[in-house]
């Protein structure tokens, strides 16, 4: 399998090998600090993190998540991209295929304040600025789906703030942040249509689903959301089309009867007619990829831990079982 970058080649601005510590990408911090300053949240971000901060639709909930959870969400995505411990082979292979150059489509669902898309773009830019990967022209179409108006606004502002920095590394970005409710077939149809239109002519497509398990599993929304996921996955089929589903590593996510067990059973049934027996056999909870790291907090003089679990789903062009 291919990799975007070998662990030994990751620059210290992103990963300090001696201390085994992740550093969030400089351009990502530029975007995050801009949002904090613009929204008057700098002091809040320095305060101790209260328990059970999960985000929400109100401005207060969105601000709390931006101040206290953005860095953790970003760290999980950056860890999955860089894979400094060499634990996420299939994931690293997907990133290598998507970000090799050309015109690509990246869907960030639910995007929140843009942590996943911003982290990917900023990390790629840093690898290029440090001459660790080629500066092959890369045109990225970003589509974020999110129900919170406030979060979509933050995502748009953050990306606009760093577009020129990305362009210096031959990364040109266009972005749309759409209102999307994972339980609503109409907003999902609108999102799917935009992804289909924007995906035309793209050499690769990547859908990042992150930090969704709390809503789908704990709040019991999985069955209501399944028709929408079927629409996104079936209509997302293309050559070099991947879904990376990234979640915190908890018992509710990876345990027996946990979130990923349900998601994998659902996916195998949906695409059963277009997978080999070997592919079906390999797609089990026991083969989920996991990683963990310490992360240097960008605003405080301390480190925090992140633990992730990630599943790669390929969306075969040959079709899906009806």
PDB file of C-alpha atoms in Angstrom:
ATOM      1  CA  UNK A   1       0.000   0.000   0.000  1.00  0.00           C
ATOM      2  CA  UNK A   2       1.073   3.570  -0.637  1.00  0.00           C
ATOM      3  CA  UNK A   3       1.577   6.355   1.884  1.00  0.00           C
ATOM      4  CA  UNK A   4       1.465  10.116   1.595  1.00  0.00           C
ATOM      5  CA  UNK A   5       4.583  10.344   3.760  1.00  0.00           C
ATOM      6  CA  UNK A   6       6.756   7.917   5.681  1.00  0.00           C
ATOM      7  CA  UNK A   7       6.778   8.374   9.480  1.00  0.00           C
ATOM      8  CA  UNK A   8      10.500   9.160   9.441  1.00  0.00           C
ATOM      9  CA  UNK A   9       9.882  12.037   7.000  1.00  0.00           C
ATOM     10  CA  UNK A  10       7.215  13.858   9.032  1.00  0.00           C
ATOM     11  CA  UNK A  11       8.575  17.301  10.006  1.00  0.00           C
ATOM     12  CA  UNK A  12       8.858  18.289  13.662  1.00  0.00           C
ATOM     13  CA  UNK A  13       6.338  21.057  13.056  1.00  0.00           C
ATOM     14  CA  UNK A  14       3.717  18.276  12.888  1.00  0.00           C
ATOM     15  CA  UNK A  15       5.188  15.364  14.864  1.00  0.00           C
ATOM     16  CA  UNK A  16       8.047  15.280  17.337  1.00  0.00           C
ATOM     17  CA  UNK A  17       9.372  11.750  17.042  1.00  0.00           C
ATOM     18  CA  UNK A  18      11.609  11.906  20.115  1.00  0.00           C
ATOM     19  CA  UNK A  19       8.771  12.823  22.460  1.00  0.00           C
ATOM     20  CA  UNK A  20       6.117  11.039  20.366  1.00  0.00           C
ATOM     21  CA  UNK A  21       4.028  14.201  20.433  1.00  0.00           C
ATOM     22  CA  UNK A  22       1.708  15.594  17.772  1.00  0.00           C
ATOM     23  CA  UNK A  23       1.825  19.316  16.955  1.00  0.00           C
ATOM     24  CA  UNK A  24      -1.172  20.791  15.170  1.00  0.00           C
ATOM     25  CA  UNK A  25      -0.353  22.263  11.763  1.00  0.00           C
ATOM     26  CA  UNK A  26       0.688  25.947  11.886  1.00  0.00           C
ATOM     27  CA  UNK A  27      -1.838  27.060   9.270  1.00  0.00           C
ATOM     28  CA  UNK A  28      -4.590  25.253  11.164  1.00  0.00           C
ATOM     29  CA  UNK A  29      -3.668  27.210  14.282  1.00  0.00           C
ATOM     30  CA  UNK A  30      -3.781  30.414  12.255  1.00  0.00           C
ATOM     31  CA  UNK A  31      -7.357  29.603  11.249  1.00  0.00           C
ATOM     32  CA  UNK A  32      -8.434  28.522  14.739  1.00  0.00           C
ATOM     33  CA  UNK A  33      -6.915  31.524  16.494  1.00  0.00           C
ATOM     34  CA  UNK A  34      -8.574  33.812  13.949  1.00  0.00           C
ATOM     35  CA  UNK A  35     -11.958  32.329  14.835  1.00  0.00           C
ATOM     36  CA  UNK A  36     -11.306  32.591  18.564  1.00  0.00           C
ATOM     37  CA  UNK A  37     -10.236  36.212  18.273  1.00  0.00           C
ATOM     38  CA  UNK A  38     -13.044  37.140  15.895  1.00  0.00           C
ATOM     39  CA  UNK A  39     -15.623  35.562  18.236  1.00  0.00           C
ATOM     40  CA  UNK A  40     -14.172  36.784  21.521  1.00  0.00           C
ATOM     41  CA  UNK A  41     -13.409  33.249  22.695  1.00  0.00           C
ATOM     42  CA  UNK A  42      -9.682  33.515  23.424  1.00  0.00           C
ATOM     43  CA  UNK A  43     -10.130  33.602  27.191  1.00  0.00           C
ATOM     44  CA  UNK A  44     -12.684  30.780  27.157  1.00  0.00           C
ATOM     45  CA  UNK A  45     -10.290  28.551  25.215  1.00  0.00           C
ATOM     46  CA  UNK A  46      -7.746  28.901  28.037  1.00  0.00           C
ATOM     47  CA  UNK A  47     -10.174  27.783  30.734  1.00  0.00           C
ATOM     48  CA  UNK A  48     -10.436  24.173  31.990  1.00  0.00           C
ATOM     49  CA  UNK A  49     -12.642  22.062  29.752  1.00  0.00           C
ATOM     50  CA  UNK A  50     -15.993  21.173  31.326  1.00  0.00           C
ATOM     51  CA  UNK A  51     -17.235  17.579  30.945  1.00  0.00           C
ATOM     52  CA  UNK A  52     -19.786  16.582  28.298  1.00  0.00           C
ATOM     53  CA  UNK A  53     -19.080  19.266  25.710  1.00  0.00           C
ATOM     54  CA  UNK A  54     -20.595  17.800  22.532  1.00  0.00           C
ATOM     55  CA  UNK A  55     -21.688  20.824  20.498  1.00  0.00           C
ATOM     56  CA  UNK A  56     -25.170  21.816  19.441  1.00  0.00           C
ATOM     57  CA  UNK A  57     -27.179  24.170  17.272  1.00  0.00           C
ATOM     58  CA  UNK A  58     -27.128  27.277  19.478  1.00  0.00           C
ATOM     59  CA  UNK A  59     -24.367  29.865  19.321  1.00  0.00           C
ATOM     60  CA  UNK A  60     -23.384  29.094  22.903  1.00  0.00           C
ATOM     61  CA  UNK A  61     -23.030  25.377  22.184  1.00  0.00           C
ATOM     62  CA  UNK A  62     -21.120  26.085  18.970  1.00  0.00           C
ATOM     63  CA  UNK A  63     -18.783  28.486  20.779  1.00  0.00           C
ATOM     64  CA  UNK A  64     -18.151  25.978  23.563  1.00  0.00           C
ATOM     65  CA  UNK A  65     -17.221  23.304  21.053  1.00  0.00           C
ATOM     66  CA  UNK A  66     -14.984  25.686  19.096  1.00  0.00           C
ATOM     67  CA  UNK A  67     -13.146  26.800  22.224  1.00  0.00           C
ATOM     68  CA  UNK A  68     -12.772  23.446  23.947  1.00  0.00           C
ATOM     69  CA  UNK A  69     -13.167  20.592  21.441  1.00  0.00           C
ATOM     70  CA  UNK A  70     -11.793  21.925  18.154  1.00  0.00           C
ATOM     71  CA  UNK A  71      -8.195  21.016  19.000  1.00  0.00           C
ATOM     72  CA  UNK A  72      -9.089  17.428  19.916  1.00  0.00           C
ATOM     73  CA  UNK A  73     -11.188  16.917  16.799  1.00  0.00           C
ATOM     74  CA  UNK A  74      -8.373  18.323  14.664  1.00  0.00           C
ATOM     75  CA  UNK A  75      -5.765  16.170  16.377  1.00  0.00           C
ATOM     76  CA  UNK A  76      -7.625  12.956  15.543  1.00  0.00           C
ATOM     77  CA  UNK A  77      -7.808  13.919  11.871  1.00  0.00           C
ATOM     78  CA  UNK A  78      -4.140  14.934  11.726  1.00  0.00           C
ATOM     79  CA  UNK A  79      -3.116  11.702  13.457  1.00  0.00           C
ATOM     80  CA  UNK A  80      -5.070   9.679  10.891  1.00  0.00           C
ATOM     81  CA  UNK A  81      -3.477  11.587   8.003  1.00  0.00           C
ATOM     82  CA  UNK A  82       0.137  11.353   9.177  1.00  0.00           C
ATOM     83  CA  UNK A  83      -0.050   7.931  10.873  1.00  0.00           C
ATOM     84  CA  UNK A  84       3.309   8.504  12.599  1.00  0.00           C
ATOM     85  CA  UNK A  85       3.207   5.125  14.347  1.00  0.00           C
ATOM     86  CA  UNK A  86       2.480   3.164  11.177  1.00  0.00           C
ATOM     87  CA  UNK A  87      -0.772   1.728  12.522  1.00  0.00           C
ATOM     88  CA  UNK A  88      -3.254   2.880   9.860  1.00  0.00           C
ATOM     89  CA  UNK A  89      -2.053   1.353   6.592  1.00  0.00           C
ATOM     90  CA  UNK A  90      -5.378   1.353   4.709  1.00  0.00           C
ATOM     91  CA  UNK A  91      -6.136   4.885   5.852  1.00  0.00           C
ATOM     92  CA  UNK A  92      -2.726   6.178   4.819  1.00  0.00           C
ATOM     93  CA  UNK A  93      -3.226   4.520   1.438  1.00  0.00           C
ATOM     94  CA  UNK A  94      -6.541   6.342   0.909  1.00  0.00           C
ATOM     95  CA  UNK A  95      -5.008   9.707   1.763  1.00  0.00           C
ATOM     96  CA  UNK A  96      -2.132   9.048  -0.649  1.00  0.00           C
ATOM     97  CA  UNK A  97      -4.524   8.256  -3.485  1.00  0.00           C
ATOM     98  CA  UNK A  98      -6.689  11.324  -2.827  1.00  0.00           C
ATOM     99  CA  UNK A  99      -4.044  13.998  -2.237  1.00  0.00           C
ATOM    100  CA  UNK A 100      -1.584  13.046  -4.978  1.00  0.00           C
ATOM    101  CA  UNK A 101      -2.642  16.014  -7.131  1.00  0.00           C
ATOM    102  CA  UNK A 102      -5.241  17.092  -9.666  1.00  0.00           C
ATOM    103  CA  UNK A 103      -8.800  18.057  -8.824  1.00  0.00           C
ATOM    104  CA  UNK A 104     -10.376  16.338  -5.845  1.00  0.00           C
ATOM    105  CA  UNK A 105     -13.593  16.498  -3.858  1.00  0.00           C
ATOM    106  CA  UNK A 106     -13.566  16.454  -0.042  1.00  0.00           C
ATOM    107  CA  UNK A 107     -16.833  16.174   1.876  1.00  0.00           C
ATOM    108  CA  UNK A 108     -16.699  16.966   5.591  1.00  0.00           C
ATOM    109  CA  UNK A 109     -19.776  15.566   7.371  1.00  0.00           C
ATOM    110  CA  UNK A 110     -20.885  16.873   9.764  1.00  0.00           C
ATOM    111  CA  UNK A 111     -18.379  19.662   9.346  1.00  0.00           C
ATOM    112  CA  UNK A 112     -19.024  21.603  12.536  1.00  0.00           C
ATOM    113  CA  UNK A 113     -16.647  24.568  12.469  1.00  0.00           C
ATOM    114  CA  UNK A 114     -14.553  22.898   9.773  1.00  0.00           C
ATOM    115  CA  UNK A 115     -12.012  20.987  11.874  1.00  0.00           C
ATOM    116  CA  UNK A 116     -11.576  17.999   9.531  1.00  0.00           C
ATOM    117  CA  UNK A 117     -11.260  19.860   6.228  1.00  0.00           C
ATOM    118  CA  UNK A 118      -9.097  22.606   7.724  1.00  0.00           C
ATOM    119  CA  UNK A 119      -6.784  20.055   9.335  1.00  0.00           C
ATOM    120  CA  UNK A 120      -6.298  18.078   6.138  1.00  0.00           C
ATOM    121  CA  UNK A 121      -5.577  21.162   4.036  1.00  0.00           C
ATOM    122  CA  UNK A 122      -3.282  22.757   6.621  1.00  0.00           C
ATOM    123  CA  UNK A 123      -1.330  19.534   7.152  1.00  0.00           C
ATOM    124  CA  UNK A 124      -0.836  18.996   3.421  1.00  0.00           C
ATOM    125  CA  UNK A 125       0.308  22.618   3.100  1.00  0.00           C
ATOM    126  CA  UNK A 126       2.833  22.149   5.906  1.00  0.00           C
ATOM    127  CA  UNK A 127       4.238  18.986   4.337  1.00  0.00           C
ATOM    128  CA  UNK A 128       4.671  20.906   1.098  1.00  0.00           C
ATOM    129  CA  UNK A 129       6.233  23.948   2.752  1.00  0.00           C
ATOM    130  CA  UNK A 130       8.768  21.648   4.445  1.00  0.00           C
ATOM    131  CA  UNK A 131       9.518  19.985   1.074  1.00  0.00           C
ATOM    132  CA  UNK A 132       8.368  16.594   2.338  1.00  0.00           C
ATOM    133  CA  UNK A 133       5.894  15.995  -0.489  1.00  0.00           C
ATOM    134  CA  UNK A 134       5.791  17.440  -4.037  1.00  0.00           C
ATOM    135  CA  UNK A 135       4.001  20.736  -4.703  1.00  0.00           C
ATOM    136  CA  UNK A 136       1.931  19.196  -7.480  1.00  0.00           C
ATOM    137  CA  UNK A 137      -0.995  21.505  -8.318  1.00  0.00           C
ATOM    138  CA  UNK A 138      -3.953  20.484  -6.182  1.00  0.00           C
ATOM    139  CA  UNK A 139      -7.456  21.821  -6.673  1.00  0.00           C
ATOM    140  CA  UNK A 140      -9.725  20.954  -3.771  1.00  0.00           C
ATOM    141  CA  UNK A 141     -13.494  21.265  -3.794  1.00  0.00           C
ATOM    142  CA  UNK A 142     -14.664  21.235  -0.184  1.00  0.00           C
ATOM    143  CA  UNK A 143     -18.282  20.560   0.712  1.00  0.00           C
ATOM    144  CA  UNK A 144     -19.259  20.776   4.346  1.00  0.00           C
ATOM    145  CA  UNK A 145     -22.619  19.614   5.622  1.00  0.00           C
ATOM    146  CA  UNK A 146     -23.769  20.938   8.982  1.00  0.00           C
ATOM    147  CA  UNK A 147     -27.062  21.813  10.663  1.00  0.00           C
ATOM    148  CA  UNK A 148     -25.730  24.651  12.845  1.00  0.00           C
ATOM    149  CA  UNK A 149     -25.776  28.007  11.062  1.00  0.00           C
ATOM    150  CA  UNK A 150     -23.144  29.335  13.464  1.00  0.00           C
ATOM    151  CA  UNK A 151     -20.760  26.424  12.869  1.00  0.00           C
ATOM    152  CA  UNK A 152     -21.071  26.709   9.080  1.00  0.00           C
ATOM    153  CA  UNK A 153     -20.260  30.400   9.342  1.00  0.00           C
ATOM    154  CA  UNK A 154     -17.142  29.658  11.393  1.00  0.00           C
ATOM    155  CA  UNK A 155     -15.994  27.012   8.912  1.00  0.00           C
ATOM    156  CA  UNK A 156     -16.385  29.414   5.999  1.00  0.00           C
ATOM    157  CA  UNK A 157     -14.565  32.235   7.809  1.00  0.00           C
ATOM    158  CA  UNK A 158     -11.673  29.995   8.810  1.00  0.00           C
ATOM    159  CA  UNK A 159     -11.145  28.631   5.320  1.00  0.00           C
ATOM    160  CA  UNK A 160     -11.341  32.080   3.735  1.00  0.00           C
ATOM    161  CA  UNK A 161      -8.688  33.251   6.195  1.00  0.00           C
ATOM    162  CA  UNK A 162      -6.090  30.692   5.038  1.00  0.00           C
ATOM    163  CA  UNK A 163      -6.838  30.384   1.317  1.00  0.00           C
ATOM    164  CA  UNK A 164      -3.871  32.563   0.347  1.00  0.00           C
ATOM    165  CA  UNK A 165      -1.520  30.548   2.558  1.00  0.00           C
ATOM    166  CA  UNK A 166      -2.740  27.341   0.918  1.00  0.00           C
ATOM    167  CA  UNK A 167      -2.346  28.838  -2.561  1.00  0.00           C
ATOM    168  CA  UNK A 168       1.333  29.531  -1.792  1.00  0.00           C
ATOM    169  CA  UNK A 169       1.719  25.748  -1.616  1.00  0.00           C
ATOM    170  CA  UNK A 170      -0.145  25.176  -4.914  1.00  0.00           C
ATOM    171  CA  UNK A 171      -3.374  24.246  -3.134  1.00  0.00           C
ATOM    172  CA  UNK A 172      -6.387  26.067  -4.493  1.00  0.00           C
ATOM    173  CA  UNK A 173      -9.627  25.631  -2.621  1.00  0.00           C
ATOM    174  CA  UNK A 174     -13.279  26.326  -3.349  1.00  0.00           C
ATOM    175  CA  UNK A 175     -15.806  25.594  -0.630  1.00  0.00           C
ATOM    176  CA  UNK A 176     -19.506  25.306   0.034  1.00  0.00           C
ATOM    177  CA  UNK A 177     -21.007  24.808   3.477  1.00  0.00           C
ATOM    178  CA  UNK A 178     -24.547  23.502   3.221  1.00  0.00           C
ATOM    179  CA  UNK A 179     -27.314  23.061   5.739  1.00  0.00           C
ATOM    180  CA  UNK A 180     -27.552  19.317   6.322  1.00  0.00           C
ATOM    181  CA  UNK A 181     -29.631  17.275   8.727  1.00  0.00           C
ATOM    182  CA  UNK A 182     -28.562  13.627   8.881  1.00  0.00           C
ATOM    183  CA  UNK A 183     -32.143  12.676   9.704  1.00  0.00           C
ATOM    184  CA  UNK A 184     -33.741  14.551   6.806  1.00  0.00           C
ATOM    185  CA  UNK A 185     -34.034  13.060   3.322  1.00  0.00           C
ATOM    186  CA  UNK A 186     -34.555  16.405   1.596  1.00  0.00           C
ATOM    187  CA  UNK A 187     -31.455  18.180   2.870  1.00  0.00           C
ATOM    188  CA  UNK A 188     -29.536  14.961   2.166  1.00  0.00           C
ATOM    189  CA  UNK A 189     -30.869  14.949  -1.401  1.00  0.00           C
ATOM    190  CA  UNK A 190     -29.653  18.534  -1.823  1.00  0.00           C
ATOM    191  CA  UNK A 191     -26.241  17.628  -0.407  1.00  0.00           C
ATOM    192  CA  UNK A 192     -25.994  14.514  -2.574  1.00  0.00           C
ATOM    193  CA  UNK A 193     -26.854  16.513  -5.684  1.00  0.00           C
ATOM    194  CA  UNK A 194     -24.095  19.044  -4.991  1.00  0.00           C
ATOM    195  CA  UNK A 195     -21.564  16.285  -4.362  1.00  0.00           C
ATOM    196  CA  UNK A 196     -22.558  14.614  -7.625  1.00  0.00           C
ATOM    197  CA  UNK A 197     -22.243  17.832  -9.633  1.00  0.00           C
ATOM    198  CA  UNK A 198     -18.974  18.933  -8.032  1.00  0.00           C
ATOM    199  CA  UNK A 199     -17.513  15.434  -8.266  1.00  0.00           C
ATOM    200  CA  UNK A 200     -17.631  15.474 -12.053  1.00  0.00           C
ATOM    201  CA  UNK A 201     -14.116  15.610 -13.431  1.00  0.00           C
ATOM    202  CA  UNK A 202     -12.480  14.895 -10.060  1.00  0.00           C
ATOM    203  CA  UNK A 203      -9.662  12.353  -9.942  1.00  0.00           C
ATOM    204  CA  UNK A 204     -10.573  11.292  -6.400  1.00  0.00           C
ATOM    205  CA  UNK A 205     -13.267  11.790  -3.789  1.00  0.00           C
ATOM    206  CA  UNK A 206     -13.001  11.625  -0.033  1.00  0.00           C
ATOM    207  CA  UNK A 207     -15.859  11.742   2.461  1.00  0.00           C
ATOM    208  CA  UNK A 208     -14.757  12.300   6.053  1.00  0.00           C
ATOM    209  CA  UNK A 209     -17.301  11.411   8.708  1.00  0.00           C
ATOM    210  CA  UNK A 210     -16.022  12.340  12.140  1.00  0.00           C
ATOM    211  CA  UNK A 211     -17.254  12.557  15.729  1.00  0.00           C
ATOM    212  CA  UNK A 212     -20.714  11.303  14.781  1.00  0.00           C
ATOM    213  CA  UNK A 213     -21.057   8.295  17.076  1.00  0.00           C
ATOM    214  CA  UNK A 214     -22.392  10.207  20.091  1.00  0.00           C
ATOM    215  CA  UNK A 215     -25.361  11.461  18.122  1.00  0.00           C
ATOM    216  CA  UNK A 216     -26.018   8.251  16.214  1.00  0.00           C
ATOM    217  CA  UNK A 217     -25.373   5.695  18.953  1.00  0.00           C
ATOM    218  CA  UNK A 218     -25.929   7.313  22.337  1.00  0.00           C
ATOM    219  CA  UNK A 219     -28.909   9.360  21.224  1.00  0.00           C
ATOM    220  CA  UNK A 220     -30.366   6.418  19.305  1.00  0.00           C
ATOM    221  CA  UNK A 221     -30.508   8.101  15.898  1.00  0.00           C
ATOM    222  CA  UNK A 222     -28.783   5.402  13.819  1.00  0.00           C
ATOM    223  CA  UNK A 223     -31.917   3.827  12.340  1.00  0.00           C
ATOM    224  CA  UNK A 224     -33.314   7.245  11.424  1.00  0.00           C
ATOM    225  CA  UNK A 225     -30.054   8.243   9.757  1.00  0.00           C
ATOM    226  CA  UNK A 226     -29.476   5.040   7.751  1.00  0.00           C
ATOM    227  CA  UNK A 227     -31.540   6.094   4.684  1.00  0.00           C
ATOM    228  CA  UNK A 228     -29.495   9.282   4.417  1.00  0.00           C
ATOM    229  CA  UNK A 229     -26.197   7.420   4.668  1.00  0.00           C
ATOM    230  CA  UNK A 230     -27.365   4.989   2.003  1.00  0.00           C
ATOM    231  CA  UNK A 231     -28.043   7.924  -0.311  1.00  0.00           C
ATOM    232  CA  UNK A 232     -24.621   9.459   0.325  1.00  0.00           C
ATOM    233  CA  UNK A 233     -22.712   6.193  -0.025  1.00  0.00           C
ATOM    234  CA  UNK A 234     -24.550   4.872  -3.095  1.00  0.00           C
ATOM    235  CA  UNK A 235     -24.386   8.182  -4.962  1.00  0.00           C
ATOM    236  CA  UNK A 236     -20.775   8.678  -3.877  1.00  0.00           C
ATOM    237  CA  UNK A 237     -19.536   5.718  -5.920  1.00  0.00           C
ATOM    238  CA  UNK A 238     -16.660   6.544  -8.286  1.00  0.00           C
ATOM    239  CA  UNK A 239     -13.124   5.533  -9.115  1.00  0.00           C
ATOM    240  CA  UNK A 240     -10.888   6.441  -6.166  1.00  0.00           C
ATOM    241  CA  UNK A 241     -13.846   7.225  -3.911  1.00  0.00           C
ATOM    242  CA  UNK A 242     -13.365   6.622  -0.195  1.00  0.00           C
ATOM    243  CA  UNK A 243     -15.100   7.210   3.101  1.00  0.00           C
ATOM    244  CA  UNK A 244     -13.003   7.595   6.227  1.00  0.00           C
ATOM    245  CA  UNK A 245     -15.056   7.381   9.401  1.00  0.00           C
ATOM    246  CA  UNK A 246     -13.083   8.694  12.403  1.00  0.00           C
ATOM    247  CA  UNK A 247     -14.308   8.419  15.974  1.00  0.00           C
ATOM    248  CA  UNK A 248     -12.886   8.614  19.496  1.00  0.00           C
ATOM    249  CA  UNK A 249     -11.758   5.236  20.797  1.00  0.00           C
ATOM    250  CA  UNK A 250     -14.392   4.339  23.389  1.00  0.00           C
ATOM    251  CA  UNK A 251     -16.212   1.152  24.354  1.00  0.00           C
ATOM    252  CA  UNK A 252     -19.439   2.545  22.919  1.00  0.00           C
ATOM    253  CA  UNK A 253     -17.700   2.925  19.572  1.00  0.00           C
ATOM    254  CA  UNK A 254     -15.689  -0.303  19.296  1.00  0.00           C
ATOM    255  CA  UNK A 255     -17.273  -2.622  21.863  1.00  0.00           C
ATOM    256  CA  UNK A 256     -19.597  -5.525  21.146  1.00  0.00           C
ATOM    257  CA  UNK A 257     -22.821  -4.047  19.850  1.00  0.00           C
ATOM    258  CA  UNK A 258     -21.107  -0.659  19.609  1.00  0.00           C
ATOM    259  CA  UNK A 259     -21.336   1.953  16.918  1.00  0.00           C
ATOM    260  CA  UNK A 260     -18.862   0.542  14.417  1.00  0.00           C
ATOM    261  CA  UNK A 261     -20.315  -2.939  14.690  1.00  0.00           C
ATOM    262  CA  UNK A 262     -23.655  -1.552  13.481  1.00  0.00           C
ATOM    263  CA  UNK A 263     -22.024   0.578  10.783  1.00  0.00           C
ATOM    264  CA  UNK A 264     -19.961  -2.304   9.381  1.00  0.00           C
ATOM    265  CA  UNK A 265     -22.894  -4.735   9.318  1.00  0.00           C
ATOM    266  CA  UNK A 266     -24.942  -2.112   7.489  1.00  0.00           C
ATOM    267  CA  UNK A 267     -22.205  -1.391   4.937  1.00  0.00           C
ATOM    268  CA  UNK A 268     -21.548  -5.064   4.213  1.00  0.00           C
ATOM    269  CA  UNK A 269     -25.229  -5.651   3.546  1.00  0.00           C
ATOM    270  CA  UNK A 270     -25.499  -2.574   1.307  1.00  0.00           C
ATOM    271  CA  UNK A 271     -22.489  -3.491  -0.837  1.00  0.00           C
ATOM    272  CA  UNK A 272     -22.545  -7.280  -0.444  1.00  0.00           C
ATOM    273  CA  UNK A 273     -23.192  -7.937  -4.118  1.00  0.00           C
ATOM    274  CA  UNK A 274     -20.071  -5.989  -5.076  1.00  0.00           C
ATOM    275  CA  UNK A 275     -17.504  -7.255  -2.603  1.00  0.00           C
ATOM    276  CA  UNK A 276     -15.444 -10.419  -2.750  1.00  0.00           C
ATOM    277  CA  UNK A 277     -15.727 -12.994   0.007  1.00  0.00           C
ATOM    278  CA  UNK A 278     -12.271 -11.924   1.167  1.00  0.00           C
ATOM    279  CA  UNK A 279     -13.356  -8.273   1.411  1.00  0.00           C
ATOM    280  CA  UNK A 280     -16.474  -9.233   3.335  1.00  0.00           C
ATOM    281  CA  UNK A 281     -14.482 -11.421   5.700  1.00  0.00           C
ATOM    282  CA  UNK A 282     -11.897  -8.683   6.356  1.00  0.00           C
ATOM    283  CA  UNK A 283     -14.508  -6.038   7.131  1.00  0.00           C
ATOM    284  CA  UNK A 284     -15.060  -6.772  10.817  1.00  0.00           C
ATOM    285  CA  UNK A 285     -14.789  -4.788  14.028  1.00  0.00           C
ATOM    286  CA  UNK A 286     -11.639  -6.696  15.015  1.00  0.00           C
ATOM    287  CA  UNK A 287      -9.845  -5.155  12.007  1.00  0.00           C
ATOM    288  CA  UNK A 288     -10.698  -1.551  12.853  1.00  0.00           C
ATOM    289  CA  UNK A 289      -7.604   0.621  12.805  1.00  0.00           C
ATOM    290  CA  UNK A 290      -6.667   2.371  16.041  1.00  0.00           C
ATOM    291  CA  UNK A 291      -4.027   4.867  17.061  1.00  0.00           C
ATOM    292  CA  UNK A 292      -3.219   7.217  19.911  1.00  0.00           C
ATOM    293  CA  UNK A 293      -0.851  10.072  20.634  1.00  0.00           C
ATOM    294  CA  UNK A 294      -0.029  12.894  22.973  1.00  0.00           C
ATOM    295  CA  UNK A 295      -0.780  16.323  21.525  1.00  0.00           C
ATOM    296  CA  UNK A 296       0.872  19.597  22.410  1.00  0.00           C
ATOM    297  CA  UNK A 297      -1.891  22.043  23.267  1.00  0.00           C
ATOM    298  CA  UNK A 298      -1.437  25.101  21.042  1.00  0.00           C
ATOM    299  CA  UNK A 299      -2.652  27.593  23.664  1.00  0.00           C
ATOM    300  CA  UNK A 300      -1.651  26.051  26.990  1.00  0.00           C
ATOM    301  CA  UNK A 301       1.607  24.720  28.377  1.00  0.00           C
ATOM    302  CA  UNK A 302       0.558  21.090  28.545  1.00  0.00           C
ATOM    303  CA  UNK A 303      -0.257  18.033  26.483  1.00  0.00           C
ATOM    304  CA  UNK A 304      -3.467  16.092  26.036  1.00  0.00           C
ATOM    305  CA  UNK A 305      -4.156  12.603  24.755  1.00  0.00           C
ATOM    306  CA  UNK A 306      -6.162  11.554  21.722  1.00  0.00           C
ATOM    307  CA  UNK A 307      -7.292   8.030  20.904  1.00  0.00           C
ATOM    308  CA  UNK A 308      -8.945   7.322  17.585  1.00  0.00           C
ATOM    309  CA  UNK A 309     -10.517   4.484  15.714  1.00  0.00           C
ATOM    310  CA  UNK A 310     -11.014   4.773  11.975  1.00  0.00           C
ATOM    311  CA  UNK A 311     -12.662   2.677   9.293  1.00  0.00           C
ATOM    312  CA  UNK A 312     -12.051   3.032   5.580  1.00  0.00           C
ATOM    313  CA  UNK A 313     -14.987   2.244   3.315  1.00  0.00           C
ATOM    314  CA  UNK A 314     -14.368   2.000  -0.420  1.00  0.00           C
ATOM    315  CA  UNK A 315     -17.315   2.973  -2.617  1.00  0.00           C
ATOM    316  CA  UNK A 316     -17.078   0.634  -5.616  1.00  0.00           C
ATOM    317  CA  UNK A 317     -18.222   2.034  -8.937  1.00  0.00           C
ATOM    318  CA  UNK A 318     -19.794  -1.283  -9.893  1.00  0.00           C
ATOM    319  CA  UNK A 319     -22.854  -0.553  -7.813  1.00  0.00           C
ATOM    320  CA  UNK A 320     -24.618  -1.388  -4.592  1.00  0.00           C
ATOM    321  CA  UNK A 321     -27.223  -3.858  -3.543  1.00  0.00           C
ATOM    322  CA  UNK A 322     -30.690  -2.328  -3.723  1.00  0.00           C
TER     323      UNK A 322
END
